Short mmCIF file of C-alpha atoms and ligand atoms in Angstrom, two decimals:
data_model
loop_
_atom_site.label_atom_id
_atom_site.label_comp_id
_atom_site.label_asym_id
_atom_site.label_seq_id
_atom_site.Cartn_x
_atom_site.Cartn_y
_atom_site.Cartn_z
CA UNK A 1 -7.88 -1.37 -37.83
CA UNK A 2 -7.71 -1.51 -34.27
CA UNK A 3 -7.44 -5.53 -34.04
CA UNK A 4 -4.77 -5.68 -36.57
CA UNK A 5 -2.21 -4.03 -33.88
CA UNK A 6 0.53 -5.69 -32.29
CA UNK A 7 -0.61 -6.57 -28.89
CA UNK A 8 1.99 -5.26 -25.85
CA UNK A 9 3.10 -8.04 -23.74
CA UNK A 10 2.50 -7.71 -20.46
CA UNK A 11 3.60 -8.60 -16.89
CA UNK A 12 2.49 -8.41 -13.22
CA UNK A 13 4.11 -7.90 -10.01
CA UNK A 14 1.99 -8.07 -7.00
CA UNK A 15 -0.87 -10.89 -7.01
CA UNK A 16 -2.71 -9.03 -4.54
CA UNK A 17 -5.80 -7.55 -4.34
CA UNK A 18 -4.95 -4.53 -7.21
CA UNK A 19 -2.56 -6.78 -9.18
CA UNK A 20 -5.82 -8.77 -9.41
CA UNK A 21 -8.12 -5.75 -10.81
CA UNK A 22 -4.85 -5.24 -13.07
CA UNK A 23 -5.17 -8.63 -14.30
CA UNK A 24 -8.59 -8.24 -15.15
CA UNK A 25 -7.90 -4.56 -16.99
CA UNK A 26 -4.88 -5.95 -18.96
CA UNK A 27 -6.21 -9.51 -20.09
CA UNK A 28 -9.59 -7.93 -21.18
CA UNK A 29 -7.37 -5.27 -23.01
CA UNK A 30 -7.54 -5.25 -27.16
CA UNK A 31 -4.16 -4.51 -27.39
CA UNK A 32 -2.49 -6.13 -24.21
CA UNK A 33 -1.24 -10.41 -24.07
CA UNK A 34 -1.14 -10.59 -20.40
CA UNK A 35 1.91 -12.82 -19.87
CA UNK A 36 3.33 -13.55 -16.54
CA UNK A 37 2.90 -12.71 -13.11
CA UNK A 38 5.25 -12.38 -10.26
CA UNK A 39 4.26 -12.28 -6.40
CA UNK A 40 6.78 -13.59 -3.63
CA UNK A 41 3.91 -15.55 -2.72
CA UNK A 42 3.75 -18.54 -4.77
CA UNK A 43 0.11 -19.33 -3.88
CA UNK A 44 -1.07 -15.89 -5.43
CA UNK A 45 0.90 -15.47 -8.21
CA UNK A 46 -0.10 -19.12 -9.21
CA UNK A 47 -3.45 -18.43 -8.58
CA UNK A 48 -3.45 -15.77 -10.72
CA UNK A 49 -2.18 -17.03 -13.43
CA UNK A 50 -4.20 -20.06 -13.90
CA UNK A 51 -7.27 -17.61 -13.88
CA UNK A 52 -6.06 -15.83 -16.50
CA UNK A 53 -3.89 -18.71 -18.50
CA UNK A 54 -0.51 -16.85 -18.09
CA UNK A 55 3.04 -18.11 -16.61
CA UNK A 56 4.11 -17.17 -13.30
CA UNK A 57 6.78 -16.83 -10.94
CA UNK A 58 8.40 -16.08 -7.76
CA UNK A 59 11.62 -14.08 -9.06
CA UNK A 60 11.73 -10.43 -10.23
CA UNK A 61 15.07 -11.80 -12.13
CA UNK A 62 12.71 -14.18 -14.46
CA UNK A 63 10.57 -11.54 -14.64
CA UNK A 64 13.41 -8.90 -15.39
CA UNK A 65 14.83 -11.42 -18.31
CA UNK A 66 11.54 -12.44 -20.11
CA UNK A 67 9.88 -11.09 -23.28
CA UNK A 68 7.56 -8.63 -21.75
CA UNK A 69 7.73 -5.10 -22.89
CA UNK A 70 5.73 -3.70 -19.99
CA UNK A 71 4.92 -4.09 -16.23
CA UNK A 72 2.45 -3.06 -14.05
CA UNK A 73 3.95 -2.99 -10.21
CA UNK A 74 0.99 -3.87 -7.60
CA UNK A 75 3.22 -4.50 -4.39
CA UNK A 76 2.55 -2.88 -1.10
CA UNK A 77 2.82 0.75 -0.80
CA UNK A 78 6.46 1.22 0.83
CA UNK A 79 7.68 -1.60 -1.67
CA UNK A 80 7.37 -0.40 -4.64
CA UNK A 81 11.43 0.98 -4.88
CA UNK A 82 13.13 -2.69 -6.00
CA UNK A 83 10.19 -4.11 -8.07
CA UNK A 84 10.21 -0.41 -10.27
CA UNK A 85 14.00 -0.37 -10.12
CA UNK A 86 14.39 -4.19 -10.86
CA UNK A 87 12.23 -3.53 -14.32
CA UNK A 88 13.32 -0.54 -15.42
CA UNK A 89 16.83 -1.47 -15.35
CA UNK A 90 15.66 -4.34 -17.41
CA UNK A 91 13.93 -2.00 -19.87
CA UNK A 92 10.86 -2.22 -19.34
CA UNK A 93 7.99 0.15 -19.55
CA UNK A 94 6.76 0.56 -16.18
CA UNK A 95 3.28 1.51 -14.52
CA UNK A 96 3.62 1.72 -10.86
CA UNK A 97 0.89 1.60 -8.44
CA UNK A 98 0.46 4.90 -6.10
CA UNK A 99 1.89 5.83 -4.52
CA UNK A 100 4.56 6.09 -6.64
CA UNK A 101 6.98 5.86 -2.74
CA UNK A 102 6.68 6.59 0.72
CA UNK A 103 9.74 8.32 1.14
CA UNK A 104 11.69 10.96 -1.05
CA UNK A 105 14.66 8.76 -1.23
CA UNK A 106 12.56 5.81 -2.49
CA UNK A 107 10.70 8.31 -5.36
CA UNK A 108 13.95 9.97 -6.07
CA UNK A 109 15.67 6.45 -6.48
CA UNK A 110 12.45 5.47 -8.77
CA UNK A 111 12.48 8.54 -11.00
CA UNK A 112 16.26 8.54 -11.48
CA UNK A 113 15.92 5.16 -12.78
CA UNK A 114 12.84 5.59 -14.57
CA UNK A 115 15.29 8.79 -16.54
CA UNK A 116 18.07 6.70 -16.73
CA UNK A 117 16.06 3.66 -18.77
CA UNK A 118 14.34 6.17 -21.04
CA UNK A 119 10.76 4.00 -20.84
CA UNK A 120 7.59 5.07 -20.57
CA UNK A 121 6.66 5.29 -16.89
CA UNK A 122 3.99 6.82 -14.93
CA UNK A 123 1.70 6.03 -11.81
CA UNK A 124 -1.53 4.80 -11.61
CA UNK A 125 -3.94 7.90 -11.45
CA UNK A 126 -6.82 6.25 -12.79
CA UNK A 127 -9.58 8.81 -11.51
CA UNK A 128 -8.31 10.38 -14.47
CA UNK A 129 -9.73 7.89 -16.57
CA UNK A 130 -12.79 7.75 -14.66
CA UNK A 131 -16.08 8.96 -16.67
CA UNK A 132 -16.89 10.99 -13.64
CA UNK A 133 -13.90 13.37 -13.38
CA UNK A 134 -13.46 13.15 -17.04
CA UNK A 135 -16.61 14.76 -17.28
CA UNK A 136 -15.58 17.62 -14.63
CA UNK A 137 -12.99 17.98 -16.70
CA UNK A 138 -14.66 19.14 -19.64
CA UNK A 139 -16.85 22.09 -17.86
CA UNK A 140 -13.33 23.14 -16.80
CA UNK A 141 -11.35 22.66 -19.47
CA UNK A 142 -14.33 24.40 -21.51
CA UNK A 143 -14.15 27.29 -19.33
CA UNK A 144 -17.67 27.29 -17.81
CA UNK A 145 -16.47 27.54 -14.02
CA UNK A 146 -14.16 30.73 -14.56
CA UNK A 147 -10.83 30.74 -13.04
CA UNK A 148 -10.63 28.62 -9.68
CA UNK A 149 -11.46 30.22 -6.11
CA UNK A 150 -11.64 27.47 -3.64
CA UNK A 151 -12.72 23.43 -3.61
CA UNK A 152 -12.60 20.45 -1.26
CA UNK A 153 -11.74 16.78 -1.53
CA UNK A 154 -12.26 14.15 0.30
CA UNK A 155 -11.51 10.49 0.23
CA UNK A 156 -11.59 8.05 3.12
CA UNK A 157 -12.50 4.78 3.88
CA UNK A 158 -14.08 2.59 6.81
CA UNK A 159 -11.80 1.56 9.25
CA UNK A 160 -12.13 -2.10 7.43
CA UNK A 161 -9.66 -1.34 4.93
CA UNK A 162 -6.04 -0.83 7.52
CA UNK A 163 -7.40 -3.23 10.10
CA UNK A 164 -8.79 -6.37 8.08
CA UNK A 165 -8.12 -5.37 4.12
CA UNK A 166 -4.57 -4.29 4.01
CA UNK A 167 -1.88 -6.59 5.89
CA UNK A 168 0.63 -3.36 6.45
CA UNK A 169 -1.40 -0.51 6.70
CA UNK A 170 1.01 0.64 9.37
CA UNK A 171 3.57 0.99 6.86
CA UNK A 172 1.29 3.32 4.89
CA UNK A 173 -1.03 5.69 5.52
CA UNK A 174 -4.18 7.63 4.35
CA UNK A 175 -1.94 9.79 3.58
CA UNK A 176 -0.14 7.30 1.46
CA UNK A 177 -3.14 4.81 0.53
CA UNK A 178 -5.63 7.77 -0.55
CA UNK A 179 -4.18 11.16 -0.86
CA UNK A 180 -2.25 10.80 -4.15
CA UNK A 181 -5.48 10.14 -6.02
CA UNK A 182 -7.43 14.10 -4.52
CA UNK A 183 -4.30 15.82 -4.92
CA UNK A 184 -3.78 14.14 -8.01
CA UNK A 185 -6.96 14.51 -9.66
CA UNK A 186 -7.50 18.10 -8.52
CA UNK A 187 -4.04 19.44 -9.96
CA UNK A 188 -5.22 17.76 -13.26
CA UNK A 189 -8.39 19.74 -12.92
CA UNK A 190 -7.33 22.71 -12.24
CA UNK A 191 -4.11 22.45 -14.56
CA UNK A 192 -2.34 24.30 -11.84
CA UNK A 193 0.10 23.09 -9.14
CA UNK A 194 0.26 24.34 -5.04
CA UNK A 195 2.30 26.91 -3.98
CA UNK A 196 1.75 26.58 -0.17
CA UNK A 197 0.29 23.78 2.33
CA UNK A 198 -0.85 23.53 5.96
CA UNK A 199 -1.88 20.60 7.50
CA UNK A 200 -3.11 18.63 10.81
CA UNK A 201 -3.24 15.19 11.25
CA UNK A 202 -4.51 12.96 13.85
CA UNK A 203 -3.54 9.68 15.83
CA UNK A 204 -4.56 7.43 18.13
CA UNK A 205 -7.63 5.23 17.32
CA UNK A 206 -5.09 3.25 14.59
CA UNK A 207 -2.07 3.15 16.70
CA UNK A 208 -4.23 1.74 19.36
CA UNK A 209 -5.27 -1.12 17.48
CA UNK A 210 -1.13 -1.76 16.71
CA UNK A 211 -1.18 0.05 13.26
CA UNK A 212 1.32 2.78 13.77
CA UNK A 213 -0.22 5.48 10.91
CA UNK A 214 -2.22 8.46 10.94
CA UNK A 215 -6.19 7.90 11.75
CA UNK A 216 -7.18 10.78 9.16
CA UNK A 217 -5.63 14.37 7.86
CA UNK A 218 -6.84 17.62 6.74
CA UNK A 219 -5.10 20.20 4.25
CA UNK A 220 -5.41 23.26 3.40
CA UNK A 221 -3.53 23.76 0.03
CA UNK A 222 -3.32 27.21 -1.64
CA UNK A 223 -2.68 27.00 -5.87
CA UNK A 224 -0.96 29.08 -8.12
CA UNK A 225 -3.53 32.19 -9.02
CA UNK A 226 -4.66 31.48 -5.25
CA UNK A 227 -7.44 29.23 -5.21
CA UNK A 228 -7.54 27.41 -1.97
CA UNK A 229 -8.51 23.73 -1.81
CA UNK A 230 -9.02 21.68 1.34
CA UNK A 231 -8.07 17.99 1.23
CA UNK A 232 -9.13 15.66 4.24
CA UNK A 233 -8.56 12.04 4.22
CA UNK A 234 -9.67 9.81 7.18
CA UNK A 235 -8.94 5.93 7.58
CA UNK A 236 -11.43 5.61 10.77
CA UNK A 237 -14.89 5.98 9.50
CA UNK A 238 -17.07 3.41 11.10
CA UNK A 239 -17.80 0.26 9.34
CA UNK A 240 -21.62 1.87 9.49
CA UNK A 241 -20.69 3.64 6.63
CA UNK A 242 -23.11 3.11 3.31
CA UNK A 243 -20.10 2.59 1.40
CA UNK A 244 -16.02 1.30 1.80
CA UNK A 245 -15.27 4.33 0.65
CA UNK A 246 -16.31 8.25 0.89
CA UNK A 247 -15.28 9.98 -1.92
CA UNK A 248 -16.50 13.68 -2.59
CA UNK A 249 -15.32 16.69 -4.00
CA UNK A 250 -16.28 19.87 -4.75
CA UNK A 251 -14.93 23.24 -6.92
CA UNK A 252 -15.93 26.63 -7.31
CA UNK A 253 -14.90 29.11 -9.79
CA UNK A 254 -15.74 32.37 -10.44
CA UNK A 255 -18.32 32.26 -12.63
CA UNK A 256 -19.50 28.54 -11.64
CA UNK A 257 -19.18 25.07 -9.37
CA UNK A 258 -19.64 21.41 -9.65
CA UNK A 259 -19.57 18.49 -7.45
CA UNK A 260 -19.29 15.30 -7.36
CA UNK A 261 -21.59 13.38 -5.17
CA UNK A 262 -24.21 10.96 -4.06
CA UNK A 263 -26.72 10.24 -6.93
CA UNK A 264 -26.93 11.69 -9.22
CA UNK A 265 -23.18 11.99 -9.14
CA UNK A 266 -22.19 15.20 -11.02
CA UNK A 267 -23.70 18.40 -10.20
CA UNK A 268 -22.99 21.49 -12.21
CA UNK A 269 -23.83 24.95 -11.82
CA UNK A 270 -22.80 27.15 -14.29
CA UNK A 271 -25.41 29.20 -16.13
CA UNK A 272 -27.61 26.64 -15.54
CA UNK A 273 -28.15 23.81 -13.07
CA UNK A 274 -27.93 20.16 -14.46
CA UNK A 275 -26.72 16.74 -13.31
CA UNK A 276 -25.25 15.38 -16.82
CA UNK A 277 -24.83 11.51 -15.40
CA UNK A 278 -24.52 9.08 -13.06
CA UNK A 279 -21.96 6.58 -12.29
CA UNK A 280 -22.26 3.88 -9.77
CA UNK A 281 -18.45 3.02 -9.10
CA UNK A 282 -17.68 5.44 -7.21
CA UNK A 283 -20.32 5.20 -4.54
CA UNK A 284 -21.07 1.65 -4.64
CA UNK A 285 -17.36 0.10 -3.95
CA UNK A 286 -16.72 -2.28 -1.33
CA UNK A 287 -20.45 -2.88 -1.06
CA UNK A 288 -23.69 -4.28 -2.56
N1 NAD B 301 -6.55 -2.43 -2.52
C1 NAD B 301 -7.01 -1.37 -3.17
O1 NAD B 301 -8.22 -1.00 -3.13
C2 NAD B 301 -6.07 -0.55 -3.98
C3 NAD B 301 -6.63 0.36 -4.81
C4 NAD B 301 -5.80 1.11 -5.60
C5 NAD B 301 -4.45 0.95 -5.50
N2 NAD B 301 -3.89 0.07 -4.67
C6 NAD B 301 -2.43 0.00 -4.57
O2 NAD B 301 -1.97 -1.23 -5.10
C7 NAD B 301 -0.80 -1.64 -4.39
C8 NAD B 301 -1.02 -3.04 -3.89
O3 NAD B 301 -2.09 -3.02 -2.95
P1 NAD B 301 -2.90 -4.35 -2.59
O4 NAD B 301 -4.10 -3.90 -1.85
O5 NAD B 301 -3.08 -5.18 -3.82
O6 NAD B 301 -1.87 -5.11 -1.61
P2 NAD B 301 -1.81 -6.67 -1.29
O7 NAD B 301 -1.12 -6.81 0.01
O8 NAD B 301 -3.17 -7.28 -1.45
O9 NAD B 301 -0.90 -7.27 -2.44
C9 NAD B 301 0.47 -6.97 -2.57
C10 NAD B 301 1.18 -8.20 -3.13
O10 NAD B 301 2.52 -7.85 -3.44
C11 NAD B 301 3.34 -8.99 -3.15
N3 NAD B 301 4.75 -8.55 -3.05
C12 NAD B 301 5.34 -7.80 -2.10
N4 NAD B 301 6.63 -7.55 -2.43
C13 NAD B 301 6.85 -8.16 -3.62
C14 NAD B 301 7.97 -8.27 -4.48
N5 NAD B 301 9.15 -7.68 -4.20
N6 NAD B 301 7.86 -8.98 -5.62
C15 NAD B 301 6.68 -9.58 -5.94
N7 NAD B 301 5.58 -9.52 -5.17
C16 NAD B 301 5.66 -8.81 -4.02
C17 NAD B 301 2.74 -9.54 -1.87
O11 NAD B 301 3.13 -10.90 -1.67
C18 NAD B 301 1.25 -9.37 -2.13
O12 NAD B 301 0.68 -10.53 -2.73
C19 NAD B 301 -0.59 -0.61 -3.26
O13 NAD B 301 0.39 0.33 -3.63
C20 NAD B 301 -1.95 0.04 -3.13
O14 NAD B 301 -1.92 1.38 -2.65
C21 NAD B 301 -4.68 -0.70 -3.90
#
């Protein structure tokens, strides 16, 4: 009986604006007792907390020595090395935002520990948990599409999100901020990993505003069997934009395609054309 299981207890770090959505996901959870969260910021973490009747605190250490068997790390993109370290040298089981670093060094550090505690750990790569891709999945997975020739991803957002949203988008990146969830989520499709990359980025419009990042990317990755996929990413589209964000992507196999798009959502072509169902998440976010 699913009630009758031993709920995981459950920490934080990072009261910002994903340790919040984690908050929500984890307190809401059957299984999970959401209880404590850490920020540096005292104001946030306590905030937090009281919304969601947990304990909080300012010190990894506290967090490090208490009961909790597993923590979910939601601290700025380049700090996510001492938080990860911190708890899984305490033995915890850790879930760490992506991207998982922004340097080798950092993700080496993170994964040595992460072998060294013998936890579960893993980033969070939640389109693969999303209805839409998991449904994607399935006409893959099923074999309707045929092996994979060539796709394209894209996922950007309006310049809002590194000028007003995120207070050190110039230590990040599309590259960084967006990236990880294509490339993840198309490697998962595909079940196959690249062999061979090309890219161009450009600069300019960010740095002039102060943020010192890449204003958007494009890639052109070729697979194992030698499908091709191209991967652009762009952190400068105009705050006209319908939605925060402009996610899209598309694949092609030999013997069929789908894509993912603007209602309805999923469009397949196989031996048939059909749009199985919509999902609003994806194209709504950010925006009423
Ligand atoms: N904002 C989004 O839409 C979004 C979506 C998906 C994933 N993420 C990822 O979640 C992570 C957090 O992003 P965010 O937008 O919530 O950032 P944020 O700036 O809103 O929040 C980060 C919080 O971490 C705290 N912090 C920093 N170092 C800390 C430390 N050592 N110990 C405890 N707290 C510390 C900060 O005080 C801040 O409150 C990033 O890796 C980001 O890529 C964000």
């Amino acid at each position: 009986m699913a009630n009758s299981r031993k709920k995981v207890r459950l920490g934080i770090v990072g009261a910002g604006i994903w340790g919040s959505n984690h908050a929500l996901a984890l307190h809401d959870h059957p299984h999970t007792d959401l209880k404590l969260i850490c920020d540096l910021d005292e104001v946030r973490a306590k905030t937090l907390a009281d919304k969601f009747g947990c304990a909080w605190t300012t010190s990894l250490d506290s967090m490090a020595s208490s009961d909790v068997q597993a923590v979910t790390i939601a601290t700025p993109d380049h700090l996510h090395r001492d938080p990860a370290i911190h708890m899984l040298q305490a033995g915890k089981h850790v879930l760490v935002e992506k991207p998982l670093a922004t340097s080798i060094a950092d993700a080496r550090a993170i994964l040595a520990a992460a072998d060294q505690a013998g936890v579960k750990f893993m980033v969070d790569f939640h389109a693969r948990w999303h209805p839409l891709f998991m449904g994607a999945k399935s006409y893959i997975e099923r074999g309707d599409l045929g092996n994979p020739v060539m796709g394209y991803a894209r996922l950007s957002d309006t310049i809002y999100v590194p000028t007003e949203m995120l207070g050190w988008s110039g230590r990040s990146g599309p590259e960084w901020f967006l990236f990880p969830h294509v490339m993840d989520v198309v490697r998962w499709l595909i079940a196959r990993e690249p062999v061979e990359v090309y890219a161009k980025g450009h600069r300019g419009v960010l740095s002039g505003k102060g943020i010192d990042c890449f204003d958007a990317i494009q890639a052109l990755f070729t697979f194992e069997g030698g499908a091709s996929v191209t991967f652009e990413t762009s952190w400068i589209v105009p705050n006209s934009y319908t939605n925060v964000v402009d996610n899209r992507l598309s694949l092609y196999g030999e013997k069929g395609g789908l894509e993912l798009r603007n209602e309805p959502n999923l469009w397949v072509f196989t031996d048939r054309f059909h749009t199985p169902f919509a999902s609003e998440s994806v194209t709504r976010y950010g925006k009423a």
